Short mmCIF file of C-alpha atoms in Angstrom, two decimals:
data_model
loop_
_atom_site.label_atom_id
_atom_site.label_comp_id
_atom_site.label_asym_id
_atom_site.label_seq_id
_atom_site.Cartn_x
_atom_site.Cartn_y
_atom_site.Cartn_z
CA MET R 1 105.81 73.59 84.79
CA GLU R 2 105.85 77.39 85.20
CA LYS R 3 108.50 78.63 87.58
CA LYS R 4 107.11 80.43 90.61
CA ARG R 5 107.86 84.16 90.56
CA SER R 6 110.01 85.50 93.40
CA VAL R 7 108.44 87.88 95.90
CA SER R 8 109.86 91.39 95.54
CA THR R 9 110.31 93.54 98.64
CA LEU R 10 111.26 97.20 98.91
CA VAL R 11 112.78 98.37 102.20
CA ILE R 12 112.81 102.12 102.79
CA GLY R 13 115.48 103.38 105.17
CA GLY R 14 118.86 101.89 105.96
CA GLY R 15 118.98 102.15 109.73
CA PHE R 16 119.50 99.02 111.81
CA GLY R 17 115.79 98.17 111.49
CA GLY R 18 115.88 98.47 107.71
CA ILE R 19 119.09 96.46 107.46
CA ALA R 20 117.70 93.70 109.69
CA VAL R 21 114.38 93.39 107.85
CA ALA R 22 116.13 93.43 104.46
CA LEU R 23 118.34 90.52 105.55
CA ARG R 24 115.45 88.57 107.04
CA CYS R 25 113.34 89.00 103.89
CA ARG R 26 116.28 87.92 101.75
CA ALA R 27 116.71 84.82 103.91
CA LEU R 28 113.05 84.04 103.15
CA GLY R 29 113.87 84.08 99.45
CA HIS R 30 112.60 87.56 98.57
CA GLU R 31 114.26 89.73 95.94
CA VAL R 32 115.14 92.69 98.14
CA THR R 33 115.95 96.30 97.31
CA LEU R 34 116.85 98.73 100.07
CA VAL R 35 116.71 102.48 99.38
CA GLU R 36 118.49 105.06 101.53
CA ARG R 37 118.37 108.84 101.14
CA LEU R 38 121.92 109.31 102.49
CA THR R 39 125.25 108.24 101.01
CA ARG R 40 125.76 105.47 103.57
CA LEU R 41 123.66 103.14 105.69
CA GLY R 42 123.25 103.20 109.45
CA GLY R 43 120.44 105.67 110.05
CA ARG R 44 121.23 107.43 113.32
CA ALA R 45 124.42 105.37 113.53
CA GLN R 46 126.46 107.66 111.31
CA VAL R 47 130.21 108.16 111.66
CA LEU R 48 132.05 111.48 111.67
CA GLU R 49 135.72 111.46 110.69
CA ILE R 50 137.92 114.35 111.89
CA ASP R 51 141.73 114.43 111.52
CA GLY R 52 141.88 110.68 111.03
CA PHE R 53 139.73 109.88 114.06
CA LYS R 54 136.31 108.24 113.81
CA HIS R 55 133.44 109.38 116.03
CA ASP R 56 130.17 107.47 116.42
CA MET R 57 127.41 110.07 116.15
CA GLY R 58 124.63 107.87 117.47
CA PRO R 59 124.52 104.53 119.34
CA THR R 60 127.82 103.37 120.77
CA VAL R 61 127.00 100.23 122.77
CA ILE R 62 125.16 96.97 122.08
CA THR R 63 122.72 95.53 124.63
CA ALA R 64 121.25 92.54 122.77
CA PRO R 65 124.17 91.06 120.78
CA PHE R 66 122.27 87.90 119.83
CA LEU R 67 120.09 89.95 117.48
CA PHE R 68 123.13 90.78 115.34
CA ARG R 69 124.44 87.21 115.53
CA GLU R 70 121.13 85.95 114.16
CA LEU R 71 121.50 88.08 111.03
CA PHE R 72 124.81 86.43 110.12
CA GLU R 73 123.56 82.96 111.06
CA LEU R 74 120.66 83.34 108.61
CA PHE R 75 123.25 83.00 105.85
CA GLY R 76 125.48 80.38 107.47
CA GLU R 77 128.04 82.92 108.68
CA ASN R 78 129.59 83.60 112.08
CA LEU R 79 129.60 87.18 113.39
CA ASP R 80 132.86 86.52 115.25
CA ASP R 81 134.66 86.04 111.92
CA LYS R 82 133.87 89.64 111.01
CA LEU R 83 133.40 91.58 114.25
CA ASN R 84 134.72 91.71 117.79
CA PHE R 85 132.15 92.48 120.50
CA VAL R 86 133.91 93.41 123.75
CA ALA R 87 132.07 93.32 127.09
CA VAL R 88 132.06 96.73 128.78
CA SER R 89 132.70 97.19 132.50
CA PRO R 90 131.49 99.34 134.10
CA TRP R 91 128.46 99.83 131.89
CA TYR R 92 128.15 103.53 132.71
CA ARG R 93 130.15 105.91 134.90
CA TYR R 94 128.33 108.89 136.36
CA VAL R 95 130.11 111.95 137.72
CA PHE R 96 127.70 114.09 139.71
CA HIS R 97 127.88 117.83 140.31
CA ASP R 98 129.42 117.30 143.77
CA GLY R 99 132.29 115.26 142.29
CA ARG R 100 131.07 111.86 143.47
CA GLU R 101 131.13 108.95 141.02
CA PHE R 102 128.78 106.03 140.52
CA ASN R 103 129.85 103.03 138.45
CA TYR R 104 126.85 101.16 137.05
CA THR R 105 127.85 97.54 136.37
CA GLY R 106 126.49 94.03 135.97
CA ASN R 107 128.60 92.65 138.80
CA ASP R 108 126.36 92.08 141.83
CA ILE R 109 129.07 92.65 144.43
CA GLN R 110 130.37 95.81 142.77
CA MET R 111 126.83 97.14 142.37
CA ARG R 112 126.12 96.55 146.05
CA ASP R 113 129.23 98.52 147.00
CA GLU R 114 128.52 101.32 144.52
CA ILE R 115 124.93 101.75 145.70
CA ARG R 116 125.97 101.62 149.35
CA LYS R 117 128.22 104.67 148.80
CA PHE R 118 125.00 106.65 148.32
CA SER R 119 122.35 104.72 150.25
CA SER R 120 122.46 101.45 152.21
CA ALA R 121 118.69 101.10 152.01
CA ASP R 122 118.75 101.24 148.21
CA VAL R 123 120.85 98.06 147.99
CA GLU R 124 117.69 96.02 148.61
CA ASN R 125 115.57 98.55 146.74
CA TYR R 126 117.67 97.97 143.63
CA LYS R 127 116.94 94.24 143.80
CA ARG R 128 113.23 95.05 143.86
CA LEU R 129 113.69 97.41 140.90
CA LEU R 130 115.36 94.62 138.92
CA SER R 131 112.53 92.23 139.79
CA ALA R 132 109.95 94.77 138.60
CA SER R 133 112.00 95.38 135.45
CA LYS R 134 111.98 91.64 134.71
CA GLN R 135 108.18 91.58 134.91
CA ILE R 136 108.05 94.36 132.30
CA PHE R 137 110.69 92.57 130.20
CA ASP R 138 108.75 89.29 130.24
CA VAL R 139 105.82 91.04 128.58
CA GLY R 140 107.25 94.08 126.79
CA PHE R 141 110.24 92.30 125.20
CA THR R 142 109.55 88.56 125.25
CA LYS R 143 105.86 88.68 124.27
CA LEU R 144 105.31 92.01 122.51
CA ALA R 145 108.59 92.91 120.80
CA HIS R 146 107.76 90.73 117.79
CA ALA R 147 103.98 91.20 117.84
CA PRO R 148 102.52 93.24 114.95
CA PHE R 149 99.94 95.86 115.94
CA ILE R 150 98.22 96.24 112.61
CA THR R 151 94.65 96.61 113.84
CA PHE R 152 92.94 98.59 116.58
CA TRP R 153 91.83 95.39 118.33
CA SER R 154 95.32 93.90 118.35
CA MET R 155 96.34 96.91 120.46
CA VAL R 156 93.24 96.82 122.68
CA LYS R 157 94.04 93.23 123.66
CA GLN R 158 97.25 94.45 125.31
CA ILE R 159 95.51 96.95 127.60
CA PRO R 160 95.28 94.49 130.56
CA ASN R 161 99.04 93.89 130.32
CA LEU R 162 99.77 97.61 130.15
CA ILE R 163 97.54 98.30 133.15
CA ARG R 164 99.13 95.49 135.16
CA LEU R 165 102.61 96.79 134.36
CA ARG R 166 101.58 100.38 135.19
CA ALA R 167 102.61 101.65 131.76
CA ASP R 168 100.87 104.90 132.69
CA ARG R 169 103.86 105.74 134.88
CA THR R 170 106.96 107.35 133.44
CA VAL R 171 110.44 105.87 133.71
CA SER R 172 111.26 108.44 136.37
CA GLN R 173 108.18 107.51 138.39
CA PHE R 174 108.99 103.80 138.07
CA VAL R 175 112.50 104.33 139.41
CA GLU R 176 111.37 106.66 142.22
CA ALA R 177 108.88 104.01 143.36
CA HIS R 178 111.85 101.78 144.21
CA ILE R 179 114.97 103.93 144.61
CA LYS R 180 114.98 106.70 147.23
CA ASN R 181 118.37 108.39 146.88
CA PRO R 182 118.10 111.33 144.42
CA PHE R 183 121.50 110.65 142.83
CA LEU R 184 120.68 106.99 142.23
CA GLN R 185 117.25 107.96 140.91
CA LYS R 186 118.98 109.96 138.19
CA ALA R 187 121.44 107.16 137.42
CA PHE R 188 118.70 104.53 137.02
CA SER R 189 116.45 106.78 134.90
CA ILE R 190 118.81 107.47 131.99
CA HIS R 191 117.72 104.76 129.55
CA PRO R 192 115.20 106.82 127.53
CA LEU R 193 118.01 109.30 126.86
CA LEU R 194 119.73 106.62 124.77
CA VAL R 195 116.91 106.87 122.19
CA GLY R 196 116.27 110.59 122.56
CA GLY R 197 113.48 110.20 125.12
CA ASN R 198 112.69 112.13 128.29
CA PRO R 199 112.68 110.04 131.52
CA PHE R 200 109.98 112.36 132.91
CA SER R 201 107.55 111.69 130.04
CA THR R 202 108.59 108.33 128.52
CA THR R 203 106.45 105.32 129.49
CA SER R 204 107.88 102.99 132.11
CA ILE R 205 107.86 100.18 129.53
CA TYR R 206 111.39 101.39 128.78
CA SER R 207 112.38 100.28 132.28
CA LEU R 208 112.65 96.75 130.90
CA ILE R 209 116.15 97.80 129.80
CA HIS R 210 117.39 97.37 133.39
CA TYR R 211 116.76 93.64 133.16
CA LEU R 212 117.78 93.43 129.51
CA GLU R 213 121.22 94.81 130.38
CA LYS R 214 121.49 92.45 133.34
CA LYS R 215 120.55 89.46 131.17
CA TRP R 216 122.88 90.05 128.20
CA GLY R 217 125.38 92.68 129.35
CA ILE R 218 126.64 95.68 127.40
CA PHE R 219 129.16 95.40 124.56
CA PHE R 220 131.29 97.66 122.42
CA CYS R 221 132.01 96.77 118.80
CA LYS R 222 135.74 97.16 118.10
CA GLY R 223 136.06 99.75 115.37
CA GLY R 224 132.89 101.48 116.53
CA THR R 225 129.28 101.23 115.47
CA GLY R 226 130.33 102.27 111.97
CA LYS R 227 132.32 99.04 111.67
CA LEU R 228 129.16 97.08 112.52
CA VAL R 229 127.24 98.94 109.81
CA GLU R 230 130.03 98.25 107.29
CA GLU R 231 129.95 94.49 107.94
CA LEU R 232 126.16 94.34 107.78
CA THR R 233 126.29 96.22 104.48
CA SER R 234 128.80 93.71 103.14
CA LEU R 235 126.58 90.85 104.34
CA MET R 236 123.68 92.28 102.34
CA GLU R 237 125.81 92.77 99.24
CA ARG R 238 127.20 89.22 99.44
CA ASN R 239 123.68 87.86 99.48
CA GLY R 240 122.25 89.78 96.57
CA ILE R 241 120.40 92.62 98.26
CA ILE R 242 120.33 95.68 96.02
CA ILE R 243 121.20 98.91 97.86
CA LYS R 244 120.33 102.26 96.30
CA TYR R 245 121.87 105.29 97.99
CA GLU R 246 120.73 108.91 97.70
CA THR R 247 117.23 107.69 96.89
CA ASP R 248 114.60 109.66 98.77
CA ILE R 249 111.02 108.35 98.81
CA GLU R 250 108.50 111.18 98.58
CA ARG R 251 105.18 109.35 98.45
CA LEU R 252 103.63 105.92 98.98
CA GLU R 253 100.58 105.02 96.89
CA ASN R 254 97.96 102.72 98.39
CA ASP R 255 94.67 101.16 97.32
CA GLY R 256 93.05 101.58 100.71
CA ARG R 257 94.32 98.26 102.06
CA ARG R 258 98.00 98.06 101.15
CA VAL R 259 100.81 100.09 99.66
CA THR R 260 101.11 99.39 95.94
CA SER R 261 104.01 101.59 94.85
CA ALA R 262 106.55 104.18 95.94
CA TYR R 263 107.56 107.42 94.25
CA THR R 264 111.02 108.95 94.63
CA LYS R 265 111.67 112.69 94.80
CA SER R 266 113.22 112.42 91.33
CA GLY R 267 109.85 111.22 90.00
CA ASP R 268 110.57 107.50 89.58
CA LYS R 269 107.80 105.03 90.37
CA ILE R 270 108.80 101.77 92.04
CA ASN R 271 106.48 98.75 92.18
CA PHE R 272 107.03 95.89 94.61
CA ASP R 273 104.99 93.10 96.16
CA ASN R 274 105.89 94.31 99.65
CA VAL R 275 106.96 97.73 100.90
CA ILE R 276 108.51 97.93 104.36
CA CYS R 277 109.26 101.39 105.73
CA ASN R 278 111.86 101.80 108.48
CA ALA R 279 110.83 105.33 109.43
CA ASP R 280 108.94 107.01 112.26
CA PRO R 281 105.21 106.14 111.93
CA ALA R 282 104.16 109.80 112.13
CA VAL R 283 106.35 110.60 109.12
CA VAL R 284 105.01 107.62 107.15
CA TYR R 285 101.36 108.44 107.82
CA THR R 286 101.45 112.21 107.34
CA GLU R 287 104.22 112.74 104.77
CA LEU R 288 104.43 109.55 102.72
CA LEU R 289 100.85 108.29 102.86
CA LYS R 290 99.37 111.80 103.17
CA LEU R 291 96.63 110.43 105.45
CA ASN R 292 95.90 113.73 107.18
CA LYS R 293 95.47 115.43 103.83
CA ASP R 294 93.14 112.72 102.55
CA ARG R 295 90.94 112.92 105.65
CA SER R 296 90.56 116.67 105.37
CA MET R 297 89.35 116.50 101.78
#
């Protein structure tokens, strides 16, 4: 009987998304190769070393630790044997221009006291903000986070949910609809900043993070985010994932329906059954797939 050929999968980009999808594909039995244009993995989670001290250059805290635990459990391993996630308290400390401080925490009693320092009325308003955040979370994270939007109609079907959740509002507008004190409005609008977004223009879908933090807490990985990347890299290597550094993909070739091959900047052609790109969609469409150029011809 002829042995069934393994599925080959190419993952482009070694950020956390690329690392996670590479591990999940490997757990499904795929032969996985991950290519990264830099000399180390991590994407935005790079580490800068100066005079013996390590500095995380990107993300520093973890808000959904179970997602990382799952990656180790896929291969029968325990994250706690490799990494130490420490709960952070307070989550954030704000120092305003007038010298006053606000400690943002998951402890209900402490939060009540911290909010009351600025506005007694906003103690109850914050509870309403959390309730509204949970409604967004129940759809935006629980139902849509894993849903693929690969067709126009798959996106259209979500319009009723987006209308109901008032996704047309910005994060700032969402917060101001509940919180009245201007200092607290700033404190509760910061979440888009964590991913380089603007609270005054980013959709209020991001306000689900209020409830997400409340549900799972905020953690720091001992050794920094770089330590987390190192252990995930080792997990991939232990399980046979091929990692190619300093490999920059210049173009993706497609047959009109699916990507068939990838070309590196050095001129090499790579053929795989699946190609998964962990990059910004605009970059993939315009620079790798050259869709704008094709349409103008």
